[in-house]
Coordinates of C-alpha atoms in Angstrom, one line a residue:
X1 CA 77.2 4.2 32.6
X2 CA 76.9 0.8 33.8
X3 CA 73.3 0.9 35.2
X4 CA 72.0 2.7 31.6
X5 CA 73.7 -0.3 30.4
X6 CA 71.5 -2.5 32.1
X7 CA 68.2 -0.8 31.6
X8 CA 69.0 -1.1 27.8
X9 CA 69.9 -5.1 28.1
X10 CA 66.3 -5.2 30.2
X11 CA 64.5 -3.3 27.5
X12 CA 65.7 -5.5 25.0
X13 CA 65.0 -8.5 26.8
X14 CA 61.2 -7.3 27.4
X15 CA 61.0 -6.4 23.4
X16 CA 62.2 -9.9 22.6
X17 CA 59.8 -11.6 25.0
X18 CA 56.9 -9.8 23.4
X19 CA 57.8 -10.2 20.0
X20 CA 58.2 -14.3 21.1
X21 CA 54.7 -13.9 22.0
X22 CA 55.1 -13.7 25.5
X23 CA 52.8 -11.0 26.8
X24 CA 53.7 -8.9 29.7
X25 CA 51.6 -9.3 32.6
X26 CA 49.9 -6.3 32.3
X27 CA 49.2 -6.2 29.4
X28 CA 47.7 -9.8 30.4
X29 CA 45.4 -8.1 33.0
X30 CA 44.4 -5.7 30.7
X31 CA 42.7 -7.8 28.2
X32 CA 40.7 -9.6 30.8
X33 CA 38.7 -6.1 31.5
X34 CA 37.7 -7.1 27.5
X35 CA 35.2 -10.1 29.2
X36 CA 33.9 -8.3 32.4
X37 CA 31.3 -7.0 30.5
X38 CA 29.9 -10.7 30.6
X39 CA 29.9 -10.8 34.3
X40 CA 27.8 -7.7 34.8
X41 CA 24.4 -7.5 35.9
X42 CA 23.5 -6.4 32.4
X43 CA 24.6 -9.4 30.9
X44 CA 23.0 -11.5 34.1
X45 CA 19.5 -9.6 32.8
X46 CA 19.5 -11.1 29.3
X47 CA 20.3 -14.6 30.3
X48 CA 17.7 -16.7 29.2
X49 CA 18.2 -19.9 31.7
X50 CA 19.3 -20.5 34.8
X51 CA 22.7 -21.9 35.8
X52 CA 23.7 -25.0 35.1
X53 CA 24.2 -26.1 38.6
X54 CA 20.3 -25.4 39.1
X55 CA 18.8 -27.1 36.3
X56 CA 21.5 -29.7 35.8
X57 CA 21.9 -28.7 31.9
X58 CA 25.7 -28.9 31.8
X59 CA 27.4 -28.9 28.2
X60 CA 28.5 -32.2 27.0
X61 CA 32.0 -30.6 27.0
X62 CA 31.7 -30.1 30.7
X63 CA 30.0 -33.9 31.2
X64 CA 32.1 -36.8 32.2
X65 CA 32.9 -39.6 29.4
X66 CA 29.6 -41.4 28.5
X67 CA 29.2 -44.9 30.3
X68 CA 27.7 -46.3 32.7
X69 CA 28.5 -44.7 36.5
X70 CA 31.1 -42.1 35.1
X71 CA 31.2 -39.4 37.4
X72 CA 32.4 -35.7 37.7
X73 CA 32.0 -32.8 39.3
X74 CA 28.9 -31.6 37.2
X75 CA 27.0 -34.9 37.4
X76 CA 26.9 -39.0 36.2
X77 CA 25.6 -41.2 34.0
X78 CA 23.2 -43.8 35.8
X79 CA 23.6 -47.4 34.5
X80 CA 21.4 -47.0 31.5
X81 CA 23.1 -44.1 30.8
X82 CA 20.5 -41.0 31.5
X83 CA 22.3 -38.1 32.7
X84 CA 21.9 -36.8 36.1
X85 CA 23.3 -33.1 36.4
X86 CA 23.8 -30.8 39.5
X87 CA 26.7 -30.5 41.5
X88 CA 28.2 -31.8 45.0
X89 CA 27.4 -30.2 48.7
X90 CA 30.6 -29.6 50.6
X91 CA 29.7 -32.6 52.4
X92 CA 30.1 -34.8 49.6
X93 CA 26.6 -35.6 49.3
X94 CA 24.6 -35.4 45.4
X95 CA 22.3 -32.6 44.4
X96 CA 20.4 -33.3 41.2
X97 CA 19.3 -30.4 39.3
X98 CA 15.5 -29.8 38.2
X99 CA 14.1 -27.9 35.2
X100 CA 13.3 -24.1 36.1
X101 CA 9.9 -24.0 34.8
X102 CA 9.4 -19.6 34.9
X103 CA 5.8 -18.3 34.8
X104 CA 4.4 -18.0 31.5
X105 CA 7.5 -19.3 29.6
X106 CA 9.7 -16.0 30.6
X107 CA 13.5 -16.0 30.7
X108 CA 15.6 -16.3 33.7
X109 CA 17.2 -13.0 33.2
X110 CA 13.7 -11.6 33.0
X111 CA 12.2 -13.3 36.2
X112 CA 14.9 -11.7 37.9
X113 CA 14.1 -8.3 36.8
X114 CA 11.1 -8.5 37.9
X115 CA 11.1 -9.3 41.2
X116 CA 13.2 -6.9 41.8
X117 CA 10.9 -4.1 41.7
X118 CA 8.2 -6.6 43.5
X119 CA 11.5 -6.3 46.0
X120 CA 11.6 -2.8 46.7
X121 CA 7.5 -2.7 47.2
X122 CA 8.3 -5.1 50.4
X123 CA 10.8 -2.2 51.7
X124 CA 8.5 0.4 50.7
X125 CA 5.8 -1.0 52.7
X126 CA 8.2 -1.8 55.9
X127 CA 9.5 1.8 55.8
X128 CA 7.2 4.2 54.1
X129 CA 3.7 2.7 55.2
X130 CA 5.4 0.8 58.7
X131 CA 4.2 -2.7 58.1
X132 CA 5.8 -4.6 60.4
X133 CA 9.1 -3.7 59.1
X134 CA 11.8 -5.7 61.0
X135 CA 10.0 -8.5 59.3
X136 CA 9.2 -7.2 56.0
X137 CA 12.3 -5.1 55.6
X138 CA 15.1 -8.5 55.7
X139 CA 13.2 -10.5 53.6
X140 CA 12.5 -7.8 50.9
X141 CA 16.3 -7.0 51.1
X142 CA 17.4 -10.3 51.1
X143 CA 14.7 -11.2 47.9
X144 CA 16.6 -8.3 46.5
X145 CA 20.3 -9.8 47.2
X146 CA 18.8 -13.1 45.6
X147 CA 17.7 -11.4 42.4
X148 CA 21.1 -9.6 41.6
X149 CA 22.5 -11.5 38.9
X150 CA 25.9 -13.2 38.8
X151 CA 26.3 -11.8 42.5
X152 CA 26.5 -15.6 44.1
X153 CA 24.9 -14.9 47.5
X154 CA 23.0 -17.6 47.3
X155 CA 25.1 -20.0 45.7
X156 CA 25.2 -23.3 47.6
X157 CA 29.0 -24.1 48.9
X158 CA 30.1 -26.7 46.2
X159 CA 33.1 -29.9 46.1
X160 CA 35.2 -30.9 43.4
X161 CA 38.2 -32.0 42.4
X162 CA 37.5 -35.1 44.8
X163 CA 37.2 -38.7 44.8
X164 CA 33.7 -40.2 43.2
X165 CA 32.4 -43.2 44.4
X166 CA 29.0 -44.8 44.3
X167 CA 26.1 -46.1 46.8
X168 CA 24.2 -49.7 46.3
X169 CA 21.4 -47.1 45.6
X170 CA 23.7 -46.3 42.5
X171 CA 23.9 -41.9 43.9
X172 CA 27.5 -40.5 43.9
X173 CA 29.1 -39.3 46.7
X174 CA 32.4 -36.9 46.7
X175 CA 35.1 -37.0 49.6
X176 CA 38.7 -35.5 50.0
X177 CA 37.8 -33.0 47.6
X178 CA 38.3 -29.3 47.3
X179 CA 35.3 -27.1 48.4
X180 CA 34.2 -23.7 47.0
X181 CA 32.4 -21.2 49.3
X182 CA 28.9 -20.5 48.9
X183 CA 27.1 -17.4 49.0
X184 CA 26.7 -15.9 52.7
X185 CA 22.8 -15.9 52.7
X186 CA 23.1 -20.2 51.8
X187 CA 24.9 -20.1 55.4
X188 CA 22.3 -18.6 57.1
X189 CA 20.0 -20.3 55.3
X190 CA 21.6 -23.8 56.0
X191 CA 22.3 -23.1 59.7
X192 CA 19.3 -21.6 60.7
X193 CA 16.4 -22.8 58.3
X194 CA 17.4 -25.8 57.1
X195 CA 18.0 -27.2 60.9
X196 CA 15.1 -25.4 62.6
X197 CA 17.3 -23.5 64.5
X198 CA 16.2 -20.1 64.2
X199 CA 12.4 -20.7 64.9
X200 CA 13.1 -22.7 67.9
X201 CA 15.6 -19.8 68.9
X202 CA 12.9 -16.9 68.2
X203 CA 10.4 -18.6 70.2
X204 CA 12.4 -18.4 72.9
X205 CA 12.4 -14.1 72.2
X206 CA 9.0 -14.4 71.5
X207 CA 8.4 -16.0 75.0
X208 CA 10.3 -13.9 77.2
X209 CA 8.2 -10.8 75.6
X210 CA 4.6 -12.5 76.1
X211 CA 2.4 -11.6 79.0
X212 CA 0.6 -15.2 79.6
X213 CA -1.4 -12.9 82.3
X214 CA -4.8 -12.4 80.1
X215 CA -4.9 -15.7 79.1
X216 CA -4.3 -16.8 82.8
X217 CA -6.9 -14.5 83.6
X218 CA -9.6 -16.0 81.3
X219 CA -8.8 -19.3 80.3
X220 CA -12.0 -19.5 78.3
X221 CA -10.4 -17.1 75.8
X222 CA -8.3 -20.0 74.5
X223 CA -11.4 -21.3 72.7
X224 CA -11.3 -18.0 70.6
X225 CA -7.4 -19.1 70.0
X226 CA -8.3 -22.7 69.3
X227 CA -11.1 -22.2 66.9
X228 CA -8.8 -19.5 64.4
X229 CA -6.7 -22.7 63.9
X230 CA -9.1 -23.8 61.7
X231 CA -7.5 -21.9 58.9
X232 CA -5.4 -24.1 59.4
X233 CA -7.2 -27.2 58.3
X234 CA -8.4 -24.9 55.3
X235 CA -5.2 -24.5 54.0
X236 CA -4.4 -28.4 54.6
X237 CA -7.6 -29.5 52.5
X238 CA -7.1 -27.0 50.2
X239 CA -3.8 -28.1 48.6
X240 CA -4.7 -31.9 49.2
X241 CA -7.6 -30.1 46.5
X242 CA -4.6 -28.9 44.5
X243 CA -2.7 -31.8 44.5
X244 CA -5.4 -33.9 43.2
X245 CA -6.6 -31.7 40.9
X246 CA -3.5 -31.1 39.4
X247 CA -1.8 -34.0 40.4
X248 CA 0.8 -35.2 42.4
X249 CA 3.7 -33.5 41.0
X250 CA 1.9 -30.2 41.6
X251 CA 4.5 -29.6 44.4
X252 CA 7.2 -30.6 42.7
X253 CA 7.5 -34.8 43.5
X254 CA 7.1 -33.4 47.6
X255 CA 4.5 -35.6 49.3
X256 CA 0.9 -34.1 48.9
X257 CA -0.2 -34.9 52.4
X258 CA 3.5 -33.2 53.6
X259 CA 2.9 -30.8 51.3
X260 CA -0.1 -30.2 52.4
X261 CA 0.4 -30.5 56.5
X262 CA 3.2 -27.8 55.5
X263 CA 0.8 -25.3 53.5
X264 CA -1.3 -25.5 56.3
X265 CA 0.3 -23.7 59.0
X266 CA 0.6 -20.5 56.8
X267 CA -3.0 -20.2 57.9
X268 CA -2.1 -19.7 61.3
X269 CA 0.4 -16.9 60.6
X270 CA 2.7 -18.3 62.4
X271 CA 5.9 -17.9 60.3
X272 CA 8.5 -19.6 63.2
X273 CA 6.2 -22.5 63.3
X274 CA 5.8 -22.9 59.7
X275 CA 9.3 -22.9 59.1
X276 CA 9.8 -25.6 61.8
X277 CA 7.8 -28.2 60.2
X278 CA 8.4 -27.8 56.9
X279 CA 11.6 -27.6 57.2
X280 CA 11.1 -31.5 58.8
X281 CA 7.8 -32.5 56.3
X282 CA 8.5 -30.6 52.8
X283 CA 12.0 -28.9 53.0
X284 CA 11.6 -28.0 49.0
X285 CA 9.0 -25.6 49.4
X286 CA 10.3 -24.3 52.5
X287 CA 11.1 -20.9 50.4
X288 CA 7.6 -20.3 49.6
X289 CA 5.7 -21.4 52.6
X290 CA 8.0 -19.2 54.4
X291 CA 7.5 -16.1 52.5
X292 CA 3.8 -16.2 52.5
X293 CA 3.6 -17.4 56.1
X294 CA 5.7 -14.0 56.9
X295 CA 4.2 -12.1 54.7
X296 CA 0.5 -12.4 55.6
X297 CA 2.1 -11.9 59.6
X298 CA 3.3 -8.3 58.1
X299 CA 0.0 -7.4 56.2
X300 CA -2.1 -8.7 58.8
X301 CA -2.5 -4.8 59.5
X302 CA -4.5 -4.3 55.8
X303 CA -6.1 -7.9 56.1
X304 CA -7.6 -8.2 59.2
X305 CA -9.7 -5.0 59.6
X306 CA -12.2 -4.9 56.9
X307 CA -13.2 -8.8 57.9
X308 CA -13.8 -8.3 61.3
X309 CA -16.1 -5.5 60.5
X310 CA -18.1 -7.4 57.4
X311 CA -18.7 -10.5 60.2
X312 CA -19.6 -8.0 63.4
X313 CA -22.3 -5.3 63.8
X314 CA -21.4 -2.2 65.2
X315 CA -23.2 -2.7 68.1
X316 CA -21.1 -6.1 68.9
X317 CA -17.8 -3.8 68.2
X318 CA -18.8 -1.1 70.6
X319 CA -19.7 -4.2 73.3
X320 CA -16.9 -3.2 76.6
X321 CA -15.6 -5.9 78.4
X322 CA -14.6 -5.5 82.3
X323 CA -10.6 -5.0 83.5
X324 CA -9.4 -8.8 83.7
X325 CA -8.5 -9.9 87.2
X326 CA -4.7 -9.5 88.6
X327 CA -2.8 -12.3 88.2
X328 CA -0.3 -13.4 90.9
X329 CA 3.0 -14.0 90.3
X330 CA 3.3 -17.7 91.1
X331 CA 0.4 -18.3 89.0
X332 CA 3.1 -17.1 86.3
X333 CA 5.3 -19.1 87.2
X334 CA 3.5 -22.1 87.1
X335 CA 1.7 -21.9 84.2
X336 CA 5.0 -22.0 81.6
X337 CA 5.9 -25.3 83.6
X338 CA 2.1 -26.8 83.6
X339 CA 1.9 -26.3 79.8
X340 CA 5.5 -27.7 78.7
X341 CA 4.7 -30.9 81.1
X342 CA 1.2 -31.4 79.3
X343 CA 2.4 -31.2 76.4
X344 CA 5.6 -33.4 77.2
X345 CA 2.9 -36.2 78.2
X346 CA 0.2 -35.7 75.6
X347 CA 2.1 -34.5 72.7
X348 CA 5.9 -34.9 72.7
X349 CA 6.2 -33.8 69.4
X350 CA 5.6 -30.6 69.6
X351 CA 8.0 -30.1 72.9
X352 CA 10.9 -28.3 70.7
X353 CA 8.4 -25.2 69.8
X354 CA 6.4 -25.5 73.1
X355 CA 9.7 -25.6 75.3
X356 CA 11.4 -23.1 73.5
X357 CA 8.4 -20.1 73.7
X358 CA 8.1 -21.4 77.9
X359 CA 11.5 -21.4 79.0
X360 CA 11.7 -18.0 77.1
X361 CA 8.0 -16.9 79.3
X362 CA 9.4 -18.4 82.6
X363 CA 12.5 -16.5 82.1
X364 CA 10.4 -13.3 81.9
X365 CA 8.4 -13.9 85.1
X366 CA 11.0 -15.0 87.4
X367 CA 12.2 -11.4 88.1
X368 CA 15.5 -10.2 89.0
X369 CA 17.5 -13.6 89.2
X370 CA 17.7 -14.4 85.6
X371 CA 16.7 -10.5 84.4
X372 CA 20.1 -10.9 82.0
X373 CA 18.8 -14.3 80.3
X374 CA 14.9 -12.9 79.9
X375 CA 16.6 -9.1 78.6
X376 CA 19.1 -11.0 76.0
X377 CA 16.4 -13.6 75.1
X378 CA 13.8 -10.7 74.4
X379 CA 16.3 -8.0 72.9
X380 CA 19.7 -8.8 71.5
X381 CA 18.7 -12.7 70.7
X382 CA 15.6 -12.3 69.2
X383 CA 17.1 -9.4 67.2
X384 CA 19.6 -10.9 65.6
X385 CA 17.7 -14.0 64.8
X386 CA 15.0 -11.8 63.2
X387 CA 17.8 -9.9 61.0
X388 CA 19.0 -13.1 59.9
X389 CA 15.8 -15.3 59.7
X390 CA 14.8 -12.4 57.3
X391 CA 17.3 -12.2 55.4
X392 CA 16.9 -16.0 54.6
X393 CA 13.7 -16.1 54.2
X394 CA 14.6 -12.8 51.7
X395 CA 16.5 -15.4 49.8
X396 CA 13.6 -18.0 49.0
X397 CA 12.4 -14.9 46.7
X398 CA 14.6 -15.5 43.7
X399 CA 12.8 -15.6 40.8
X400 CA 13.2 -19.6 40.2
X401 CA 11.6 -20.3 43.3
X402 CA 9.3 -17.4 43.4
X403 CA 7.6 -17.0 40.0
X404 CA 6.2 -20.7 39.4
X405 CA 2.8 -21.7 40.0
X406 CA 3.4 -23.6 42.5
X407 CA 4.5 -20.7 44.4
X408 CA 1.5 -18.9 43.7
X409 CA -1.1 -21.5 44.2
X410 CA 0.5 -21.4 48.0
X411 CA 0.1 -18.2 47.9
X412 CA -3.0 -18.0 47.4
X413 CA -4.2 -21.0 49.8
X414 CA -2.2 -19.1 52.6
X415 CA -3.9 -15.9 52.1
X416 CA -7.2 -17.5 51.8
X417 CA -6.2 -19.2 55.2
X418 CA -5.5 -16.5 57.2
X419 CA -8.7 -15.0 56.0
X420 CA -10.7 -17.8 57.4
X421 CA -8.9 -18.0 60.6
X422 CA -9.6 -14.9 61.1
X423 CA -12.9 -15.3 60.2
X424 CA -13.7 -18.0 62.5
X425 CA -12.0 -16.8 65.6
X426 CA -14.8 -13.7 65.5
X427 CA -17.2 -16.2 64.8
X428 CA -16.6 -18.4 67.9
X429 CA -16.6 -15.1 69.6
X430 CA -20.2 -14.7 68.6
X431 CA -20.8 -18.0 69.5
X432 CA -19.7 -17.5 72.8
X433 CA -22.0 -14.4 73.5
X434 CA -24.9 -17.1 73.0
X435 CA -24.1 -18.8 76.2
X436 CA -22.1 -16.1 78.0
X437 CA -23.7 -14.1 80.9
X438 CA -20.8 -11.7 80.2
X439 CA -21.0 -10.0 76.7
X440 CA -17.2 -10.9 74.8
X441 CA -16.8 -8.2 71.9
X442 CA -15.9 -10.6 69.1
X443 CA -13.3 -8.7 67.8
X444 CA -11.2 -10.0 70.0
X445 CA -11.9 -13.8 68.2
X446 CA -9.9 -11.8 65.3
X447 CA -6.8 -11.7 67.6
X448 CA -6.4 -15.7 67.7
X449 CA -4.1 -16.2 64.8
X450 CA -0.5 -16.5 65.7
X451 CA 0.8 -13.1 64.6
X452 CA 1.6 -11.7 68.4
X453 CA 1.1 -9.3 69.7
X454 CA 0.4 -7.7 66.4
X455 CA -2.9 -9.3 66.0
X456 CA -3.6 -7.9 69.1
X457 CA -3.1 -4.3 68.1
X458 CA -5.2 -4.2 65.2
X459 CA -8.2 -5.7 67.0
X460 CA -7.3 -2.7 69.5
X461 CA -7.2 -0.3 66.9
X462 CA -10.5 -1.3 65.0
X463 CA -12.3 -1.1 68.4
X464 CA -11.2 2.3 68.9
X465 CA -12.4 3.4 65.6
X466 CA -15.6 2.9 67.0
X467 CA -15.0 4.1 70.7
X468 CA -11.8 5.7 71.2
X469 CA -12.8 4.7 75.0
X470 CA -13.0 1.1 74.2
X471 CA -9.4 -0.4 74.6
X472 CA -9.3 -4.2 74.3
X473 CA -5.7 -5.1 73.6
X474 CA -5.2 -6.4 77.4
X475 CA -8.5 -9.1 76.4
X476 CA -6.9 -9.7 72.8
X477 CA -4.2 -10.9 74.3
X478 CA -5.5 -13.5 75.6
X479 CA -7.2 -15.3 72.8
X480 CA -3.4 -13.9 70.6
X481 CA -1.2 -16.1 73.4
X482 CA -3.0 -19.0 73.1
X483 CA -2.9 -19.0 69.4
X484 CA 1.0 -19.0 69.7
X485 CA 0.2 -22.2 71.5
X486 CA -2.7 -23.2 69.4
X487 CA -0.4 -23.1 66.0
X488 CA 2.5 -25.3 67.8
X489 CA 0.5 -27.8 69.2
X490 CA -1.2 -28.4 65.9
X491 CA 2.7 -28.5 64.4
X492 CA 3.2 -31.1 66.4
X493 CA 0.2 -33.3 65.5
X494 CA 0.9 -32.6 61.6
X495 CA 4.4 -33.9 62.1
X496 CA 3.3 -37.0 64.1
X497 CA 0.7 -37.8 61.8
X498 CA 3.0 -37.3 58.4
X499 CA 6.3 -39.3 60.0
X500 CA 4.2 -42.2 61.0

């Protein structure tokens, strides 16, 4: 009796909180399932801008008090009280937003459904049609992370809630404040990308897999390397092109010669290489330089063959070269060492890239005594590094970054690159049989762009589409190695040139 007792003074109790308005928590939980249909990706679809910590356009209800240097976490008013919006870094430091200018005036929402299909081509090409795909398949997935709305994996880690002061140069700066965790692709994005990190890192993998024998072997093949940089320069002189014809803003307020210097090393399909220096030159248009850089490494499969046989006859693709000599193994050895000295004395800045891809080779060649650094460096290393490179690079294919033409026009500047790179490596190689006793096939010329040993392959494959006796990828090799070189050492000049 005395416990039905208290069950009825509890039911009372609850029927006179709810009639004093008091709602019960569940039914408080309840009506909150009324507003999750604004947070689903149907509702992220139809949005027709992008966030406000993006383009800056807070609310004036979410803007500090208007005068001069009143701060908050959304943004401040300068001095002559223009608004600056955007939001804080968990360091403390300022981010001002920019206006998202979409291709042909679409919606946000919109961009975002489209690249999502655009998305699953990528992955349909890594695993149906076996482009390259532990390149192509990362980025493609992580393009498609980036695109699904409201999901916040790429959402920078953000403070608030701290204490604003100001610089002489009149920016704000946040400290003691509280931070909110970004999305986990911004972390591998910051860590890797943004600090150079993971190119450095898969040179090293890159490295310990090359055989430096061929080039060893036939030093002259570095020619063939050296003259597919010109792409290169293409690519360089093209968007100096761009940004006067367009002006300078054409890469979004970045430096045209930086801009340009960055650009440039897309032609060398080097994507490790391209990340590294623009990451240090032009770090706002690191997302698209990286995507085209990688993606014309993971097509170079459907690029490459049909120029190398529209610039050669078929006689100069049936052309058999001899077996290169053996190469001994302290001539391996040496030769890592010999090239990261010379280029520690004639160009020191390009020694992070350089040292990196020769400490990775020397590993490789010097055999049983470090066989556990040159296996992890060339296998579980570079492996993870690729996963997560790709994945960040994945993330640079949002829609704000990725449908702009800006993007496009390096798009197109990179593709045109790699086109003449490869162009002019099988042109030096018919050079060369001009003033060579011993016939070089010039397909091999095709090979001197960065993408290793990949490049290597398809010149190998071509040639046996003419001869399926004629195997060159031992001599592609050689001209492919010292592209990898070729690419980094002309990093390193870009990066002088543009800091100075």
């Amino acid at each position: 009796m005395k416990h039905l007792i208290t069950a009825l003074f509890a039911l009372a109790f609850s029927f006179g909180a709810f009639a004093a308005d008091e709602t019960p928590k569940w039914l408080q939980t309840l009506n909150k399932t009324k507003g999750l249909i604004g947070e689903t990706g149907i509702a992220g679809f139809i949005q027709s801008s992008a966030p406000a910590y993006i383009t800056g356009d807070f609310a004036e209800a979410d803007r500090p008090e208007k005068k001069p240097f009143s701060a908050n976490r959304n943004g401040y008013y300068d001095k002559d009280l223009k608004w600056h919006g955007g939001y804080f870094k968990d360091s403390g430091a300022f981010v001002e937003g920019h206006p998202v200018k979409m291709l042909l005036g679409m919606s946000y929402g919109l961009g975002q459904l489209i690249m999502i299909p655009l998305c699953l081509l990528m992955i349909y090409l890594a695993l149906v049609k076996g482009f390259e795909p532990l390149l192509l398949l990362p980025i493609g997935f992580g393009g498609l992370l980036a695109n699904c709305p409201l999901s916040g994996v790429t959402a920078p880690a953000m403070m608030h809630s701290g204490v604003i002061s100001f610089l002489e140069s009149g920016v704000p700066v946040m400290s003691a404040g509280i931070v909110e965790p970004g999305g986990f692709l911004y972390y591998f994005f910051s860590f890797g990308i943004d600090t150079g990190i993971f190119p450095i890192m898969i040179f090293m993998g890159v490295g310990a897999m090359t055989d430096f024998g061929p080039l060893i072997a036939n030093p002259k093949m570095a020619l063939l390397g050296g003259a597919a940089q010109f792409g290169i320069f293409f690519a360089l002189f093209g968007a100096l092109g761009l940004a006067a014809l367009f002006g300078a803003d054409y890469f979004g307020g970045v430096d045209p010669v930086k801009a340009a210097a960055s650009i440039g090393i897309i032609g060398g399909a080097d994507g490790p290489t391209a990340i590294w220096l623009t990451s240090r030159l032009a770090p706002d248009l690191l997302g698209a330089i990286a995507v085209a850089a990688y993606s014309y490494m993971a097509l170079v499969p459907i690029i490459q063959p049909p120029i190398m046989k529209a610039l050669t006859t078929k006689e100069e693709r049936l052309i058999k070269m001899p077996p290169l000599r053996e190469v001994t193994k302290i001539e391996k050895i040496c030769f890592p060492l010999v090239v990261l000295l010379l280029c520690a004395v004639l160009l020191p800045s390009a020694v992070p890239l350089i040292g990196a891809l020769m400490l990775g080779n020397l590993a490789k060649e010097a055999g049983a005594s470090v066989v556990r650094i040159s296996d992890t460096m060339s296998n579980s290393l570079i492996n993870i590094i690729t996963i997560m490179l790709g994945l960040s690079v994945g993330s640079k294919l949002a829609c704000e970054k990725f449908l702009s033409g800006t993007t496009l026009g390096i798009l197109a500047l990179g593709l045109i690159a790699f086109c003449v790179g490869t162009a002019a490596g099988v042109l030096m190689g018919k050079l060369m049989n001009l003033f060579s006793k011993q016939k070089i096939n010039p397909l091999i010329g095709a090979a001197g762009v960065s993408a290793v040993p990949m490049a290597a392959r398809v010149v190998n494959k071509v040639s046996l589409s003419n001869d399926p006796t004629n195997f060159l990828l031992m001599q592609a090799m050689g001209p492919n190695v010292s592209g990898v070189i070729g690419s980094a050492v002309v990093a390193g000049v870009l990066y002088k040139l543009c800091c100075n």
